Every structure is written in C-alpha cells, then in structure tokens.
Tab-separated table of C-alpha atoms in Angstrom:
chain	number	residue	atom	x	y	z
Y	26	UNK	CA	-67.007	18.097	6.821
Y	27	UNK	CA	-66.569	20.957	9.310
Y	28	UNK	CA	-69.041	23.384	8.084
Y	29	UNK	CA	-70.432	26.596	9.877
Y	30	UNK	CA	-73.539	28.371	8.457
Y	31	UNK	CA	-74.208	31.875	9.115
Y	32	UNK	CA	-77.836	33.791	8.488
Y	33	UNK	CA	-78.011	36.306	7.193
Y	34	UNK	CA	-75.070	36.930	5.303
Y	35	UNK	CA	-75.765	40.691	5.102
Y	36	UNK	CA	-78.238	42.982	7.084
Y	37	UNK	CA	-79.139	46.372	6.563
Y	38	UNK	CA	-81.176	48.080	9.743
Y	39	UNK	CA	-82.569	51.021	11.430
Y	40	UNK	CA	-80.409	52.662	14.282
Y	41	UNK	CA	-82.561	52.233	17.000
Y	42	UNK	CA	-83.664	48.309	16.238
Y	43	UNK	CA	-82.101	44.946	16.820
Y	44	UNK	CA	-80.534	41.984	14.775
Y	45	UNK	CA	-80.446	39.068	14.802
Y	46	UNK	CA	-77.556	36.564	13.841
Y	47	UNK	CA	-77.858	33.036	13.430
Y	48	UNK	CA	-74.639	30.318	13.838
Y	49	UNK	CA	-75.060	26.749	12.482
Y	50	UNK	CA	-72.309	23.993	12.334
Y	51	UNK	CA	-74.206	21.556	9.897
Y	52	UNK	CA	-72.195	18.348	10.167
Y	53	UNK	CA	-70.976	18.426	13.667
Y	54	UNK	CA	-71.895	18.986	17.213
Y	55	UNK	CA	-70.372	22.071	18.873
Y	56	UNK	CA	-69.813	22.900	22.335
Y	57	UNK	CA	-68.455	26.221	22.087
Y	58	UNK	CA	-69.233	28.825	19.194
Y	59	UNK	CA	-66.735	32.246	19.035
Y	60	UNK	CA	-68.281	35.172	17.826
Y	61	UNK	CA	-65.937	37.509	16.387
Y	62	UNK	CA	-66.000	41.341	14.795
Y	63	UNK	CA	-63.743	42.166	12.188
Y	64	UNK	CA	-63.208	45.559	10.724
Y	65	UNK	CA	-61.547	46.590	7.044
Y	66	UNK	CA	-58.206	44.844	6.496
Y	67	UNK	CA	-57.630	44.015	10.414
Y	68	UNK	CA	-57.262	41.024	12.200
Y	69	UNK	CA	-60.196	39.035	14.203
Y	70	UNK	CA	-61.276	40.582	17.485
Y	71	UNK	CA	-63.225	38.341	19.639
Y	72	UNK	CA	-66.066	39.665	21.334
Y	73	UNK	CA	-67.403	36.444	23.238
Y	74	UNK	CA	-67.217	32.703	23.724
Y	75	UNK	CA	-70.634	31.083	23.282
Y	76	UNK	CA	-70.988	27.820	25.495
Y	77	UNK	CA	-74.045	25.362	24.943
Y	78	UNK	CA	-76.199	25.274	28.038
Y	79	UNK	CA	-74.756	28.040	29.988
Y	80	UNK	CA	-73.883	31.756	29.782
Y	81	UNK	CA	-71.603	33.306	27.564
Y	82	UNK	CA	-68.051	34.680	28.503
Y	83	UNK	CA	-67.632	38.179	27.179
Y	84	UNK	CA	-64.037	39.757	26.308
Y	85	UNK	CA	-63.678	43.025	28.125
Y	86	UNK	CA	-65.045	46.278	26.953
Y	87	UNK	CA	-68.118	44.291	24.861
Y	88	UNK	CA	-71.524	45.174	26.732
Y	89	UNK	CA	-73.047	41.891	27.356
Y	90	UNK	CA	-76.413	43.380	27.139
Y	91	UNK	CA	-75.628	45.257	23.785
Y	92	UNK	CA	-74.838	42.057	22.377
Y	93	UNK	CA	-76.613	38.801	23.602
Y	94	UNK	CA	-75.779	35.684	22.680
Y	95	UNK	CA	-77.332	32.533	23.228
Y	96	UNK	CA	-76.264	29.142	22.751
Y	97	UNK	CA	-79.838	26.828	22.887
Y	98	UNK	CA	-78.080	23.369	21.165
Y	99	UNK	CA	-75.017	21.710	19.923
Y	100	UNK	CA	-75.267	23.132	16.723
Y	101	UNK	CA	-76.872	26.661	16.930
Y	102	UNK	CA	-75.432	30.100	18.121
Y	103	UNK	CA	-77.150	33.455	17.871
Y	104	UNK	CA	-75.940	36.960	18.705
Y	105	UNK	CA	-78.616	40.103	18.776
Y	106	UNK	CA	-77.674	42.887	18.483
Y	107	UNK	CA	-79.722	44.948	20.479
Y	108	UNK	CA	-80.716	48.718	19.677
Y	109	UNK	CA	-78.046	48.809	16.610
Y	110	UNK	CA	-76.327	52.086	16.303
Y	111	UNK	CA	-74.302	53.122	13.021
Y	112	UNK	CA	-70.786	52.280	14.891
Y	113	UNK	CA	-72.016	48.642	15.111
Y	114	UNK	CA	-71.409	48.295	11.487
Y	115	UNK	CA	-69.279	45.928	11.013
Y	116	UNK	CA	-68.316	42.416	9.488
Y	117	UNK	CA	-69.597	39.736	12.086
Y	118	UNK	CA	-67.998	35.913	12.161
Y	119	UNK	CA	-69.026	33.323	14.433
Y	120	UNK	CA	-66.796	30.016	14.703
Y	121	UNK	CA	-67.505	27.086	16.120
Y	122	UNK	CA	-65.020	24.532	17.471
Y	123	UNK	CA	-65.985	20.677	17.077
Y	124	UNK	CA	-67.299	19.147	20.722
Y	125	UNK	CA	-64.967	15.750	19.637
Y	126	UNK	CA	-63.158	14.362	17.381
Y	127	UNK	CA	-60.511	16.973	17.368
Y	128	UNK	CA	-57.370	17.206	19.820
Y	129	UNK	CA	-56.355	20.640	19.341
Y	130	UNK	CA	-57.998	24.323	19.630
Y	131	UNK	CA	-59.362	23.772	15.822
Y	132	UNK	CA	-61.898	26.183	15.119
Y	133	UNK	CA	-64.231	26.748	11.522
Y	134	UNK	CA	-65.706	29.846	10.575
Y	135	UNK	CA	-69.229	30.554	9.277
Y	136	UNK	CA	-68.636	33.201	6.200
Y	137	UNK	CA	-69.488	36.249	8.444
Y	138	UNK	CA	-72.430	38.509	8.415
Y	139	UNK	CA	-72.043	42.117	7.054
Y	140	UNK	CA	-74.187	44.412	9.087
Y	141	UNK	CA	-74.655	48.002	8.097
Y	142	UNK	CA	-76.861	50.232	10.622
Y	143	UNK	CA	-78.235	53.579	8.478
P	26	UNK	CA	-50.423	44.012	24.518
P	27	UNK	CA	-50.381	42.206	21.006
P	28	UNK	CA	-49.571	38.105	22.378
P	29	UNK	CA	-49.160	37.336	18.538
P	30	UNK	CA	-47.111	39.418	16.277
P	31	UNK	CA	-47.635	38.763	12.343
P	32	UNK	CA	-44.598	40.476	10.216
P	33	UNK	CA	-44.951	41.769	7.717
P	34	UNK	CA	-48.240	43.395	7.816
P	35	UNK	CA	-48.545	43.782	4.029
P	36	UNK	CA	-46.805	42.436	1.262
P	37	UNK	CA	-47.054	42.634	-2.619
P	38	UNK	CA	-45.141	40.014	-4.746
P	39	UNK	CA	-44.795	39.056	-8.566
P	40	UNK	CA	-46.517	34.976	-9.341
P	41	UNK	CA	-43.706	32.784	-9.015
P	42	UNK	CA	-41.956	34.309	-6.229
P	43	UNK	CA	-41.192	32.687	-2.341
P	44	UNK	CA	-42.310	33.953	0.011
P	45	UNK	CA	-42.248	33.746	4.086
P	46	UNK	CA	-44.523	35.217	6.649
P	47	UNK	CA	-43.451	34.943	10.421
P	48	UNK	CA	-45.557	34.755	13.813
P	49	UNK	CA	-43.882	35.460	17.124
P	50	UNK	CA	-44.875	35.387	20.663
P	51	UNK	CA	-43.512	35.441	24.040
P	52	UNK	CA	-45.748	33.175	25.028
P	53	UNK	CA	-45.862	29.201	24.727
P	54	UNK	CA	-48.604	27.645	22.986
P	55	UNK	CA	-50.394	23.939	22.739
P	56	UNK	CA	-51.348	24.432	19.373
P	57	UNK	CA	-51.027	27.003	16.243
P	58	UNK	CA	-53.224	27.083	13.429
P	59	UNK	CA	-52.657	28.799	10.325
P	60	UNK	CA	-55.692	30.552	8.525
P	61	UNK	CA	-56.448	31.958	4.964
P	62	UNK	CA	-59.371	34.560	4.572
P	63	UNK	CA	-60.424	36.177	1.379
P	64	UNK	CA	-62.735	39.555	1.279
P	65	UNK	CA	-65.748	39.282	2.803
P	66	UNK	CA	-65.897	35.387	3.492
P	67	UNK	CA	-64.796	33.497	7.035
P	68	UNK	CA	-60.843	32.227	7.535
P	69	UNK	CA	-59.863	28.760	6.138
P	70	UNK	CA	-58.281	26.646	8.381
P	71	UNK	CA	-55.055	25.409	6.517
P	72	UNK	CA	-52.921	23.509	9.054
P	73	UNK	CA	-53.044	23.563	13.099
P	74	UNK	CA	-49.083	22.609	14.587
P	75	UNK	CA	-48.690	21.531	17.823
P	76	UNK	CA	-45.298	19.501	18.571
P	77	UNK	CA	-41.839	22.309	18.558
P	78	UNK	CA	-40.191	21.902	15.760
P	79	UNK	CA	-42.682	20.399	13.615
P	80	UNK	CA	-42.882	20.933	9.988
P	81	UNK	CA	-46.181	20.608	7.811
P	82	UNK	CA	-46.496	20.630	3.488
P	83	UNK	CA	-49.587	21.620	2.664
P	84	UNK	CA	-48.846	21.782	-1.659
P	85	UNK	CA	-46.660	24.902	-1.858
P	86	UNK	CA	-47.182	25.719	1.525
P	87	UNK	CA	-44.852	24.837	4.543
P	88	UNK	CA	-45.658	25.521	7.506
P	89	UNK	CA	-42.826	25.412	10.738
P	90	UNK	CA	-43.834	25.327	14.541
P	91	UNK	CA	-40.706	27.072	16.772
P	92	UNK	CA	-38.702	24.323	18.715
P	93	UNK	CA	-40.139	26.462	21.892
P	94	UNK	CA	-43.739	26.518	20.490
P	95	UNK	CA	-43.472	30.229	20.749
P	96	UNK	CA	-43.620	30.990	17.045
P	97	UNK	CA	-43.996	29.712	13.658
P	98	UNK	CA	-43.611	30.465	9.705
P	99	UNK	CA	-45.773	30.157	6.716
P	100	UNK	CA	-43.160	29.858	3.744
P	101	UNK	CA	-45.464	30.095	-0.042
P	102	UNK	CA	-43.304	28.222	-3.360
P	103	UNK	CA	-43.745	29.814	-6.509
P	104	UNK	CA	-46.677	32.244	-5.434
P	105	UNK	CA	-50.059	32.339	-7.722
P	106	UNK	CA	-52.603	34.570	-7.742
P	107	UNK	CA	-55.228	32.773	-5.808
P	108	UNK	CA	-52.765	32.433	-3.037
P	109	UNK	CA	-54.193	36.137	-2.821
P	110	UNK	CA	-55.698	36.656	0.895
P	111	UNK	CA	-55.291	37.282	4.536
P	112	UNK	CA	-53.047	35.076	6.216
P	113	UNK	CA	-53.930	34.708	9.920
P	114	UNK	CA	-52.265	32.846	12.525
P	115	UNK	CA	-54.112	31.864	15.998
P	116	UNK	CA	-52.828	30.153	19.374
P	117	UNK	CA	-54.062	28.748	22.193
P	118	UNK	CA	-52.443	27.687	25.362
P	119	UNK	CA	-54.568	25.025	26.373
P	120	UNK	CA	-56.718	22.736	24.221
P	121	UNK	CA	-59.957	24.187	25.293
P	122	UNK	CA	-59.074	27.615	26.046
P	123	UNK	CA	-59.561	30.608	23.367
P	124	UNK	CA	-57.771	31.519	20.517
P	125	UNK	CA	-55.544	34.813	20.307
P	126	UNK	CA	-55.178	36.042	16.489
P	127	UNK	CA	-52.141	37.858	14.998
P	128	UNK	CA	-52.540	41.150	12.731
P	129	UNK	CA	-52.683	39.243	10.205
P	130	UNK	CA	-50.750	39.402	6.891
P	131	UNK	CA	-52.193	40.606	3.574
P	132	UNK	CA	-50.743	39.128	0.670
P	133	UNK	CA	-51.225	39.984	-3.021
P	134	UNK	CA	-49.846	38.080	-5.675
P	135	UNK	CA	-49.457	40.186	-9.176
P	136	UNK	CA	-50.062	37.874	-12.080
C-alpha cells in the first residue's frame, strides 16, 4: 500500500514552453500532495504544499505563477511548469501524505520526474 | 538557517562494517521519519519516531529518537552493498504541518 505515481518520469522540452507533471497516490486518498525539487547529490527542497480543494501554499522565493499547481481530487496533483527555461532543469518529486489512517507527518514519494529544458 | 543538520555529509565504508549517521536540531519535533533514496528514484520511508527516547529495529537498522525529540540516529550492522543510498531524515512539529529535510547523508558501501 502507500503508492505515489508520477507522469512522466522524464521530459525533455523547448525553453520557451510548458510542462506538465502529473501526481497520483493509487491506493489511498490524499489531502495534501508536496512537490519537491531536488538537485545532484543534495537534499529535498520543497517548493509548495498542494491542498485538495483550495490553493496551494508556496515556500518563499518559488514564483507561484512559474509553477502552478493544482490539486482537482483526493488522489491527483499536477505542477506546470510554465514557460520552462534551461535553469528549471531539474529532478522533480511530488509526495503525498495519506488523508487517514496515519497519526504522524508520514509522507510517500512518487519516483520523481527528470526534466531537462534544451 | 539549516533546522536539521545530517553529519556526516558523505561517507564511504567496507561491507560488513557499523555504521552511525546522526540528525540534530534545536528544535522539538512530533515526529521523525527516516528516508532511503537511491539515484534517480523517490525516498523510501523506513521508520517515522515519535515518543523521546524511542528505539526502532528495522533488520540491521536501528533507529533512536533523542529523549528531547530534538534529534535522532540511524545506526547500519554489518553494512551491504545495497544499503548503498541517500539517507534522509525529515521532521515536523505538528502532525499536519510540513516536513523540514536534513542534507542528507550519502552512503556507499564497497563490496
């Protein structure tokens, strides 16, 4: 149990045109989804925290309207990036933390999306 | 301001050794979960702590929550290869806030 789907696993654009990333938790519901950005051998840096039915938080410095994220159901998250420039490259992971059954701050990563902007 | 500090940052070890990665905060947490990622893929959850002082087994794996819930350990038995990976730990104060990640710890194990 506890699984989080990500689509697509790797993406290769344009600079200049926008992506699309897709968050699924398959065998659980999902209030909040995490979207994260992690660059060679560091840590996790969150960008956001995607909330079903209402508007995402965003950490600072992360342009809301670069990346938009919307959270339409208990089980799917999606973050576009919009107008994708080369420094947007990066390793994307969403997460998604279970909406019961679970005391603590448990989340469970999707296997990340790598995006490379040419 | 790092909240979670992972030591050390990189280490290399020969299968069969122990080993011990620490966590550290200033800051009190509910809960503390423990996370293994290899290249390319999403972290593992391996164990979430929340009660000070708490020890988990997890195989080879032992994991200790601080008596102050302020830090914890990850102590590895007789390291393999496939314990190969990015060790991250992540707290959260309350049960429905955010997580804050540490560095992170790269292990290798040499065959």
């Amino acid at each position: 149990g506890a699984v989080v789907s990500q689509h697509p696993s790797r993406v290769i654009c344009k600079s200049g045109t926008s992506v699309k990333i897709e968050c699924r938790s398959l065998d659980f519901q999902a209030t909040t989804m995490f979207w994260y950005r992690q660059f060679p051998k560091q840590s996790l840096m969150l960008m956001a925290t995607s909330n079903e039915g209402s508007k995402a938080t965003y950490e600072q410095g992360v342009e809301k309207d670069k990346f938009l994220i919307n959270h339409a159901s208990l089980t799917l998250s999606t973050l576009t990036v919009t107008s994708a420039h080369p420094e947007d490259s990066s390793f994307y992971i969403c997460s998604a933390r279970p909406s019961s059954g679970r005391a603590y701050n448990e989340q469970f990563f999707g296997p990340g999306t790598r995006l490379t902007v040419l | 301001t790092q909240l979670l500090e992972q030591s050390p940052q990189f280490l290399s070890i020969q299968e069969g050794e122990n080993l011990t990665v620490y966590c550290n905060s200033s800051s009190v947490f509910s809960s503390l979960q423990w996370y293994r990622q290899e290249p390319g893929e999403g972290p593992v959850l391996l164990v979430t702590v929340v009660t000070g002082g708490e020890v988990k087994k997890l195989k080879r794996l032992t994991f200790q929550f601080g008596d102050a819930r302020k830090d914890s350990s990850l102590h590895i038995t007789a390291a393999q290869p496939g314990d190969t990976g990015l060790y991250l730990c992540a707290g959260a104060k309350t049960n429905a806030g955010k997580s804050t990640f540490g560095d992170g710890t790269t292990l290798t194990v040499k065959p």
